[in-house]
PDB file of C-alpha atoms in Angstrom:
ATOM      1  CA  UNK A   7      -5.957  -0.399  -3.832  1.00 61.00           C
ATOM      2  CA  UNK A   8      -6.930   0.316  -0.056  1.00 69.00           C
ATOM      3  CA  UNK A   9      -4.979   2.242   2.206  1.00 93.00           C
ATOM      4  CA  UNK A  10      -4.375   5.912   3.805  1.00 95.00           C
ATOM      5  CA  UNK A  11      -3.246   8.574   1.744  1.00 95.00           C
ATOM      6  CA  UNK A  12      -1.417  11.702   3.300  1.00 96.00           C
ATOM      7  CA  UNK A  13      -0.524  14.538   1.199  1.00 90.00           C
ATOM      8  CA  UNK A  14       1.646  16.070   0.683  1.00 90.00           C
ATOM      9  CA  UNK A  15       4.422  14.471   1.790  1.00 92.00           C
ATOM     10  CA  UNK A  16       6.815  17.526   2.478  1.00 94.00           C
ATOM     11  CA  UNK A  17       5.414  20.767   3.462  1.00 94.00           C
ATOM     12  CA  UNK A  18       7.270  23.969   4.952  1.00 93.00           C
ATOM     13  CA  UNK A  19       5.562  26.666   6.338  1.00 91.00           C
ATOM     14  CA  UNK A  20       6.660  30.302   8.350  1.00 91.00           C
ATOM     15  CA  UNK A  21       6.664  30.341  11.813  1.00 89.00           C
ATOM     16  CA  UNK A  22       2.970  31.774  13.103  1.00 89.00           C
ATOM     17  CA  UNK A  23       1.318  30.643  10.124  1.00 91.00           C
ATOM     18  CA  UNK A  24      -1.264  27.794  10.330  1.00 94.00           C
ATOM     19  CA  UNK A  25      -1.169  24.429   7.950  1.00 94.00           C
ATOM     20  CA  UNK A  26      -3.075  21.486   7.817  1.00 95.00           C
ATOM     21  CA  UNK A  27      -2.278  17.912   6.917  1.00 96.00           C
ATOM     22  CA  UNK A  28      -4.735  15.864   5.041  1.00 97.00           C
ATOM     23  CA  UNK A  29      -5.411  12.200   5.675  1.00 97.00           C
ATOM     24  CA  UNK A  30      -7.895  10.305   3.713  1.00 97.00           C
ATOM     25  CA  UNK A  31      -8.559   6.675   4.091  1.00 97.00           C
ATOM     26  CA  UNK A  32     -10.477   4.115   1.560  1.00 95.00           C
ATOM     27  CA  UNK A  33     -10.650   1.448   3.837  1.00 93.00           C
ATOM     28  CA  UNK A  34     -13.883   1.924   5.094  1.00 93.00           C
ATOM     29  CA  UNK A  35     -12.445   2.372   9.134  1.00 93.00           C
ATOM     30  CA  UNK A  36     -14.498   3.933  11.594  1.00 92.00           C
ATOM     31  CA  UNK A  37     -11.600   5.246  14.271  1.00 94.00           C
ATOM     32  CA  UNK A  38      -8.345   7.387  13.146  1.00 96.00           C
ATOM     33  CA  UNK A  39      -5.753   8.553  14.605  1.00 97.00           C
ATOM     34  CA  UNK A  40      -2.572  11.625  14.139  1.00 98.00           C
ATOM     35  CA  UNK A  41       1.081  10.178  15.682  1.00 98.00           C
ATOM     36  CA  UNK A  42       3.631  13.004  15.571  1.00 97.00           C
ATOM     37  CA  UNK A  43       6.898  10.930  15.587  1.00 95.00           C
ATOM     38  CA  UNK A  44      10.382  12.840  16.286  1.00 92.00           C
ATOM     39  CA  UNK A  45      13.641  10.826  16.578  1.00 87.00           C
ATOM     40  CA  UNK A  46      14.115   8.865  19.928  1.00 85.00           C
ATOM     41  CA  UNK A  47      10.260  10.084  21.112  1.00 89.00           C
ATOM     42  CA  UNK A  48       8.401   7.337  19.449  1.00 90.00           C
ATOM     43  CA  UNK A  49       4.938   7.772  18.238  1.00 95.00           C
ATOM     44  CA  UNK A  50       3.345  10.380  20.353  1.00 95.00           C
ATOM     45  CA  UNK A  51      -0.982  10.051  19.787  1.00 96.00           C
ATOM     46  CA  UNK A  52      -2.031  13.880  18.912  1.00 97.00           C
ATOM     47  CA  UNK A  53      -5.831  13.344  18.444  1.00 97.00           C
ATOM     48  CA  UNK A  54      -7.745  10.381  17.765  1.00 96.00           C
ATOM     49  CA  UNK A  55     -11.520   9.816  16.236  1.00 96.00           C
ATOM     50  CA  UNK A  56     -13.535   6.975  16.607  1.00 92.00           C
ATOM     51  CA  UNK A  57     -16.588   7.688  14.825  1.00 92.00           C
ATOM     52  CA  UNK A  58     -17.589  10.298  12.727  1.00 94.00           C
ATOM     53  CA  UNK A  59     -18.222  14.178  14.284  1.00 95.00           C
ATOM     54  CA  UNK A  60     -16.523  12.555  17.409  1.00 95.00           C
ATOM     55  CA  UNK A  61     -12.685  13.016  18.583  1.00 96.00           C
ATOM     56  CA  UNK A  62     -10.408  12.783  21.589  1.00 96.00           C
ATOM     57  CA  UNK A  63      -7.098  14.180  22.662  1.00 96.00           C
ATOM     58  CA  UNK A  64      -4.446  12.353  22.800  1.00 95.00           C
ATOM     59  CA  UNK A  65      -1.126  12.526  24.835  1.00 93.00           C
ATOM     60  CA  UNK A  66       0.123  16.201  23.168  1.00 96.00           C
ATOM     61  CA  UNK A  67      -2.668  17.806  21.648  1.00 97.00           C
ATOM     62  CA  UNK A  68      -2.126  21.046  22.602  1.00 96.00           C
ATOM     63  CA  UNK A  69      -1.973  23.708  19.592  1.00 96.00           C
ATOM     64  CA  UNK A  70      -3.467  20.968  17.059  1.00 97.00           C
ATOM     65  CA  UNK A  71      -7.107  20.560  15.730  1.00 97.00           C
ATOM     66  CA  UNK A  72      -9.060  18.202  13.972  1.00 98.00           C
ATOM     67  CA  UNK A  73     -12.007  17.947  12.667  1.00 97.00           C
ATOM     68  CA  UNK A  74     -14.023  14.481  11.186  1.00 97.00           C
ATOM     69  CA  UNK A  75     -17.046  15.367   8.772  1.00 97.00           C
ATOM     70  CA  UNK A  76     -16.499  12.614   6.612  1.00 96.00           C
ATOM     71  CA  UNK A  77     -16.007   9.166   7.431  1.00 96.00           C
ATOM     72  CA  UNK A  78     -12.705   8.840   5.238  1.00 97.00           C
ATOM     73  CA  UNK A  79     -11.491  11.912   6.509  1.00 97.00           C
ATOM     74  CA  UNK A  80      -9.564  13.137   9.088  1.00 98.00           C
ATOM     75  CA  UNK A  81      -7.410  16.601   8.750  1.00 98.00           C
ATOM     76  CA  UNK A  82      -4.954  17.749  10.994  1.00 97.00           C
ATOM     77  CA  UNK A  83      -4.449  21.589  11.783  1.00 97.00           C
ATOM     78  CA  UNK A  84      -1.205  22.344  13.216  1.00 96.00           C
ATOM     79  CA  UNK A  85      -2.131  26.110  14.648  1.00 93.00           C
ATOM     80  CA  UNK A  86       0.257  29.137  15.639  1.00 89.00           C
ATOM     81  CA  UNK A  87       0.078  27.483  19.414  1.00 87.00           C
ATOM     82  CA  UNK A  88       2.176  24.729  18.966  1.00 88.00           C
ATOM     83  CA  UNK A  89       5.629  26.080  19.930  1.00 88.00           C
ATOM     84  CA  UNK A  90       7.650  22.606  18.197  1.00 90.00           C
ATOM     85  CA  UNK A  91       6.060  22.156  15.178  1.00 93.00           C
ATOM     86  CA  UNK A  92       8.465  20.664  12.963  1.00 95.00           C
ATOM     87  CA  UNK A  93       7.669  17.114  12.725  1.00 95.00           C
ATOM     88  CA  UNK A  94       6.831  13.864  10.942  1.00 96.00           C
ATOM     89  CA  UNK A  95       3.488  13.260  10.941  1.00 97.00           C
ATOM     90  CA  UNK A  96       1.676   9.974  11.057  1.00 97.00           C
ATOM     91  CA  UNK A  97      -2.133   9.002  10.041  1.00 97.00           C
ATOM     92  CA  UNK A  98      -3.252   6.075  11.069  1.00 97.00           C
ATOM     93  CA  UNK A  99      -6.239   4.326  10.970  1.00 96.00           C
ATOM     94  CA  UNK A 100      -8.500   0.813  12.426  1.00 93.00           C
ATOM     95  CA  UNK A 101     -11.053  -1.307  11.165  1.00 88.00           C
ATOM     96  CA  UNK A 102     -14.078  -1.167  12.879  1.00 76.00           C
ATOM     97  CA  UNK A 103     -15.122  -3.892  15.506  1.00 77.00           C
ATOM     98  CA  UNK A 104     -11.499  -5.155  15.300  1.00 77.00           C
ATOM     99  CA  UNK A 105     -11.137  -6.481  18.471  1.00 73.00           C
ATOM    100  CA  UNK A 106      -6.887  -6.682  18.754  1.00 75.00           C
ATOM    101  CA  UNK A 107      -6.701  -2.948  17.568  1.00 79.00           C
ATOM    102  CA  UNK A 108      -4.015  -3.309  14.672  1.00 88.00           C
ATOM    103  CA  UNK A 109      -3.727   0.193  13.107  1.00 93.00           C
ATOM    104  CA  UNK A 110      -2.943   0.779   9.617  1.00 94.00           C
ATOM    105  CA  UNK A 111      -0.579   3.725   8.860  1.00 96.00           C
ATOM    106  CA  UNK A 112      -0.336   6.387   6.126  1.00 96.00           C
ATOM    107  CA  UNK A 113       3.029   7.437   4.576  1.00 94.00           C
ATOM    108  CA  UNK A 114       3.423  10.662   6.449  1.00 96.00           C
ATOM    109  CA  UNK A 115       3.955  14.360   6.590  1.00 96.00           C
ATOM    110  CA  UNK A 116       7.227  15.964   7.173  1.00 95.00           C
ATOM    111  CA  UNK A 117       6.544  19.189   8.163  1.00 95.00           C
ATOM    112  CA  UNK A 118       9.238  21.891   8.641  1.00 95.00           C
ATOM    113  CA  UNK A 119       8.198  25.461  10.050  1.00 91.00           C
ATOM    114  CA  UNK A 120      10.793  28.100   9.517  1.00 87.00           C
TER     115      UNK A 120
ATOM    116  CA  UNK B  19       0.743   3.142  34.177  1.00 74.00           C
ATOM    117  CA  UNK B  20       0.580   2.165  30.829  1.00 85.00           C
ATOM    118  CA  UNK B  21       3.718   2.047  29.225  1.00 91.00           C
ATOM    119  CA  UNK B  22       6.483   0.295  26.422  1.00 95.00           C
ATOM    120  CA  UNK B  23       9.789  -0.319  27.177  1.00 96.00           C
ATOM    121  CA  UNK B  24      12.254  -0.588  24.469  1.00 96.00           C
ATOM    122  CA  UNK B  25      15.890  -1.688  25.373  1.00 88.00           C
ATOM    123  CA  UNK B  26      17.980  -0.808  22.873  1.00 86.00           C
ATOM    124  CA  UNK B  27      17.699   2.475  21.190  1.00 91.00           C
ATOM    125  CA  UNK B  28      20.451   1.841  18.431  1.00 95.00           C
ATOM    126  CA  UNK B  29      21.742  -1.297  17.322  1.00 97.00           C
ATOM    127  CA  UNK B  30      24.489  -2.465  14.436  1.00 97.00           C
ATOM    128  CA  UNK B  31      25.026  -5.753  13.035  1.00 97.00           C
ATOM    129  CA  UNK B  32      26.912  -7.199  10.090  1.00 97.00           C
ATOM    130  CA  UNK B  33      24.610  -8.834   8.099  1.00 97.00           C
ATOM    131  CA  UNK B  34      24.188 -12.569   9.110  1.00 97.00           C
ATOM    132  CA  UNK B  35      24.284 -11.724  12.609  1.00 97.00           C
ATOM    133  CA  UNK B  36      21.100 -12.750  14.960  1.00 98.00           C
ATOM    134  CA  UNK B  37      18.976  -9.985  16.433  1.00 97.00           C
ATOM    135  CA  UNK B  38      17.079 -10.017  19.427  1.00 97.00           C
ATOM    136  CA  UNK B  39      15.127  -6.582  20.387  1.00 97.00           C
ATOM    137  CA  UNK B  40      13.937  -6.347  23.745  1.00 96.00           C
ATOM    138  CA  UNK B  41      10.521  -5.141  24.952  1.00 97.00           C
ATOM    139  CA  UNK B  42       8.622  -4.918  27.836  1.00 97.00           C
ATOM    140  CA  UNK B  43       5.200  -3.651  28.658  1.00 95.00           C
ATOM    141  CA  UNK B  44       2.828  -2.802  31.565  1.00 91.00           C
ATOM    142  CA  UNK B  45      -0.597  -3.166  31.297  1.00 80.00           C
ATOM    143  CA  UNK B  46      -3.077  -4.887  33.582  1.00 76.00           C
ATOM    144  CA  UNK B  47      -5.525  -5.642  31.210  1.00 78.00           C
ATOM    145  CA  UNK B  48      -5.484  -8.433  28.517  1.00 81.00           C
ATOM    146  CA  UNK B  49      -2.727  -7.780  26.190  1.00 86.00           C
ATOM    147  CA  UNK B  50      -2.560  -7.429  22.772  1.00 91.00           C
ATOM    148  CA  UNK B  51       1.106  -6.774  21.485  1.00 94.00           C
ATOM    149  CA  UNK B  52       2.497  -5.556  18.188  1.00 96.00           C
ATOM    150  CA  UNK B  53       6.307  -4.820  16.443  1.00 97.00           C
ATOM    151  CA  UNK B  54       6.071  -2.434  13.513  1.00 97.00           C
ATOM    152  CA  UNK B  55       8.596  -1.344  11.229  1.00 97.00           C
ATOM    153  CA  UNK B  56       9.890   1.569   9.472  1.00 95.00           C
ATOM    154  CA  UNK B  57      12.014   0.899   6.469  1.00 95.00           C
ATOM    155  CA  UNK B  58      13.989   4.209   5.596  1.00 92.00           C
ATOM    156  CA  UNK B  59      10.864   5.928   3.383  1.00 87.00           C
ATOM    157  CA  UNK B  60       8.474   3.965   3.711  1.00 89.00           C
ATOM    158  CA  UNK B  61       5.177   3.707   5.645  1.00 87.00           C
ATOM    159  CA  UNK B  62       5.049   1.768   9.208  1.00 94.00           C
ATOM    160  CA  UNK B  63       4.161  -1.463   9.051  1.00 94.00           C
ATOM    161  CA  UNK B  64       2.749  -4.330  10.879  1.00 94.00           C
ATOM    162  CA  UNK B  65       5.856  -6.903  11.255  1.00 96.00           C
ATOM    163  CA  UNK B  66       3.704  -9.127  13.415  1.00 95.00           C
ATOM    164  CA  UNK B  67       1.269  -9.460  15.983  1.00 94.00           C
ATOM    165  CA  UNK B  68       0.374 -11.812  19.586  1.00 94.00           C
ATOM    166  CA  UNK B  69      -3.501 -12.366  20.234  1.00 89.00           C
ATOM    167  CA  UNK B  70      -3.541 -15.109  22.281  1.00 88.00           C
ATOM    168  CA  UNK B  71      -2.538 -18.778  21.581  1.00 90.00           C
ATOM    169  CA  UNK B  72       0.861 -19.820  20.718  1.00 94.00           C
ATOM    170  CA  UNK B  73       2.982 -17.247  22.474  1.00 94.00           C
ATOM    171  CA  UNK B  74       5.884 -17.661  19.761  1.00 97.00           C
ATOM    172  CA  UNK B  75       4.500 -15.397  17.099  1.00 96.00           C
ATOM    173  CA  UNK B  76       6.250 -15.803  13.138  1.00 96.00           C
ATOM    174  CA  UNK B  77       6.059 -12.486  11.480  1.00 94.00           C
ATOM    175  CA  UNK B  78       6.756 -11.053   8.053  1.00 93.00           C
ATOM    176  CA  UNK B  79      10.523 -11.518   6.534  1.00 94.00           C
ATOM    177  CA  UNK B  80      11.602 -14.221   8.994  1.00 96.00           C
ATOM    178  CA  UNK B  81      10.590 -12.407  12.432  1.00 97.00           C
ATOM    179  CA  UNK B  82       9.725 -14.030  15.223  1.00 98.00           C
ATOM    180  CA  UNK B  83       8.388 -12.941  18.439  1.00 98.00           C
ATOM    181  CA  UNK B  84       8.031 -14.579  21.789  1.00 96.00           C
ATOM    182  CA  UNK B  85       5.323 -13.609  24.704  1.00 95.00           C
ATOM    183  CA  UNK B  86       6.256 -14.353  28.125  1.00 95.00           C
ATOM    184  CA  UNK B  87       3.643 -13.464  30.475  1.00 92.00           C
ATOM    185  CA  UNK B  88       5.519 -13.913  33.319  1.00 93.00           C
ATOM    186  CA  UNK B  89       8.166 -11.323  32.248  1.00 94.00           C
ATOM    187  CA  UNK B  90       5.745  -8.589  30.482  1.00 94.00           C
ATOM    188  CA  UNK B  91       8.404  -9.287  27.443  1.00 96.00           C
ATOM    189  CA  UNK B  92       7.863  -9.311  23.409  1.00 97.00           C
ATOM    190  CA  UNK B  93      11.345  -9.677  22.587  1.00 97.00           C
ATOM    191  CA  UNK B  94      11.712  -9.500  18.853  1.00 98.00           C
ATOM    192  CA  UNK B  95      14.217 -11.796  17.088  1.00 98.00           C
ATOM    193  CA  UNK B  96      15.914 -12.788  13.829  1.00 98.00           C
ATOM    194  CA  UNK B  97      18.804 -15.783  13.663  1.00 97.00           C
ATOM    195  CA  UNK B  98      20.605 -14.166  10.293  1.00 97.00           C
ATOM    196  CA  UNK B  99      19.757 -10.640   9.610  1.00 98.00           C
ATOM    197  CA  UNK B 100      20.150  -9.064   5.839  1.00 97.00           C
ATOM    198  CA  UNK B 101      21.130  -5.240   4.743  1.00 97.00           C
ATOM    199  CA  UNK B 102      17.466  -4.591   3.800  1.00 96.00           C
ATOM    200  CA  UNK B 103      16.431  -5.073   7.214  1.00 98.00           C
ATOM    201  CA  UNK B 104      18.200  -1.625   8.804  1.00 98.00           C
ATOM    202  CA  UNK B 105      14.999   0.241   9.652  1.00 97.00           C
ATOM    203  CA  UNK B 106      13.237   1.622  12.764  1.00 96.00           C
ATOM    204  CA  UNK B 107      11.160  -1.335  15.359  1.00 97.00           C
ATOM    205  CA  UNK B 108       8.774  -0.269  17.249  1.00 97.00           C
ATOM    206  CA  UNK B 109       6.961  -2.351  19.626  1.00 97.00           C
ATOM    207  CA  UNK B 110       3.598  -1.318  21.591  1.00 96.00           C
ATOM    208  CA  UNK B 111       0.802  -2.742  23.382  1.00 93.00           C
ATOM    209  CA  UNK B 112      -3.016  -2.218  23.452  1.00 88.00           C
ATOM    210  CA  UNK B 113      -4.257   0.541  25.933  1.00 81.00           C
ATOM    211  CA  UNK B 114      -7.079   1.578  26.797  1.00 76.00           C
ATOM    212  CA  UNK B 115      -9.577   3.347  24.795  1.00 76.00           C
ATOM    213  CA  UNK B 116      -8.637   0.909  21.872  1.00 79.00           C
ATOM    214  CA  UNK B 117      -5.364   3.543  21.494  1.00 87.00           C
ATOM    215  CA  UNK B 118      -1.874   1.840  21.094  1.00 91.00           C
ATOM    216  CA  UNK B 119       0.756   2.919  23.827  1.00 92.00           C
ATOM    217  CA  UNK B 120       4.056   2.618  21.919  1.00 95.00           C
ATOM    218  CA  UNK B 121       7.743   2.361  22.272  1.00 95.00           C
ATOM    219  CA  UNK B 122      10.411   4.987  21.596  1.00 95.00           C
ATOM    220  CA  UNK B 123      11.810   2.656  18.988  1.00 95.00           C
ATOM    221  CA  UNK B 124      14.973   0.702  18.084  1.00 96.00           C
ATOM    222  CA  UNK B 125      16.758   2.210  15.716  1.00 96.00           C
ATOM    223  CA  UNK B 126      19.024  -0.732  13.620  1.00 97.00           C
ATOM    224  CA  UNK B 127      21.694  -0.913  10.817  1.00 97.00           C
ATOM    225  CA  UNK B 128      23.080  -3.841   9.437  1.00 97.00           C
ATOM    226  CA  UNK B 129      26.654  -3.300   8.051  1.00 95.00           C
ATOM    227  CA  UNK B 130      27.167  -5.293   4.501  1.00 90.00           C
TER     228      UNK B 130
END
């Protein structure tokens, strides 16, 4: 079957320490995207890649970092900088030359720094 | 500005009861407008989507959407809603730089 995997799906971590969240898609989609979603905020857009060895900030990208080497493959560093960490995380991804921009979502990353 | 206005943040219903979940959205450009949903553990979804066309859009599990231009609204609706459907809406709009601007989300339980 198709689709984003995120792993793993709970992860806790000390305070200063960094982690990162893996995202793999099989769906053959050029552009992904990280969402940090925290109750009442929405989906907030963290970093986003369209192609491959390419990426943009998003709205709150402050003490992340991605990288994208790999087509399917987008991971999410969440570094000593951020000063909220503790989130749900969100992967998303969209097929390429879609013209309406419907995203396809992973099933997340609840991260909890203590 | 961009930007996703969702009306109600919390809603509860008995089950049977219609729905209607307001949003409105500002963009200049041609829209394209989506509701998702998060059912409690599981991934977010597309519940349905508005192109162009018909501006009364039927979704998945007996949504329905309507588009009115002249309002900037993609009010979500259901006549007779069930336990199963208590889960998180969120609506958002195309922006630019093919990113999604998003709502802050609706937050509804239906009472058995």
């Amino acid at each position: 079957d198709g689709g984003i995997t995120q792993s793993p799906k709970y992860l806790f971590r000390k305070e200063g320490q960094n982690v990162t969240l893996s995202c793999e898609q099989n769906l053959n989609h050029d552009a992904m995207y990280w969402y940090r979603q925290d109750p009442g905020q929405g989906l907030r857009l963290i970093y986003y890649s369209q192609i491959v060895n390419d990426f943009q900030k998003g709205d709150i990208a402050e003490g992340y970092s991605v990288s994208r080497e790999k087509k399917e493959s987008f991971p999410l560093t969440v570094t000593s900088a951020q000063k909220n960490p503790t989130a749900f995380y969100l992967c998303a991804s969209r097929k390429d030359r879609d013209p309406y921009n419907e995203q396809f979502f992973g099933p997340g990353t609840r991260l909890t720094v203590l | 500005a961009q930007s996703v206005s969702q009306h109600n943040h919390h809603v509860i219903l008995s089950e049977a009861a219609s729905l209607e979940l307001g949003c409105n959205y500002s963009y200049g450009g041609t829209v394209n407008l989506f509701w998702y949903v998060q059912y409690p553990g599981q991934h977010l979804q597309l519940l349905l989507k508005y192109f162009s066309g018909d501006p009364l859009v039927k979704g998945i599990k007996g949504f329905e959407a309507e588009f009115i231009k002249s309002k900037f609204s993609f009010n979500l609706r259901k006549p007779s809603v069930q336990w199963s459907d208590t889960a998180e809406y969120f609506c958002a709009v195309n922006g630019n730089n093919r990113k999604l601007i998003w709502g802050l989300g609706t937050s509804l339980a239906v009472n058995p």
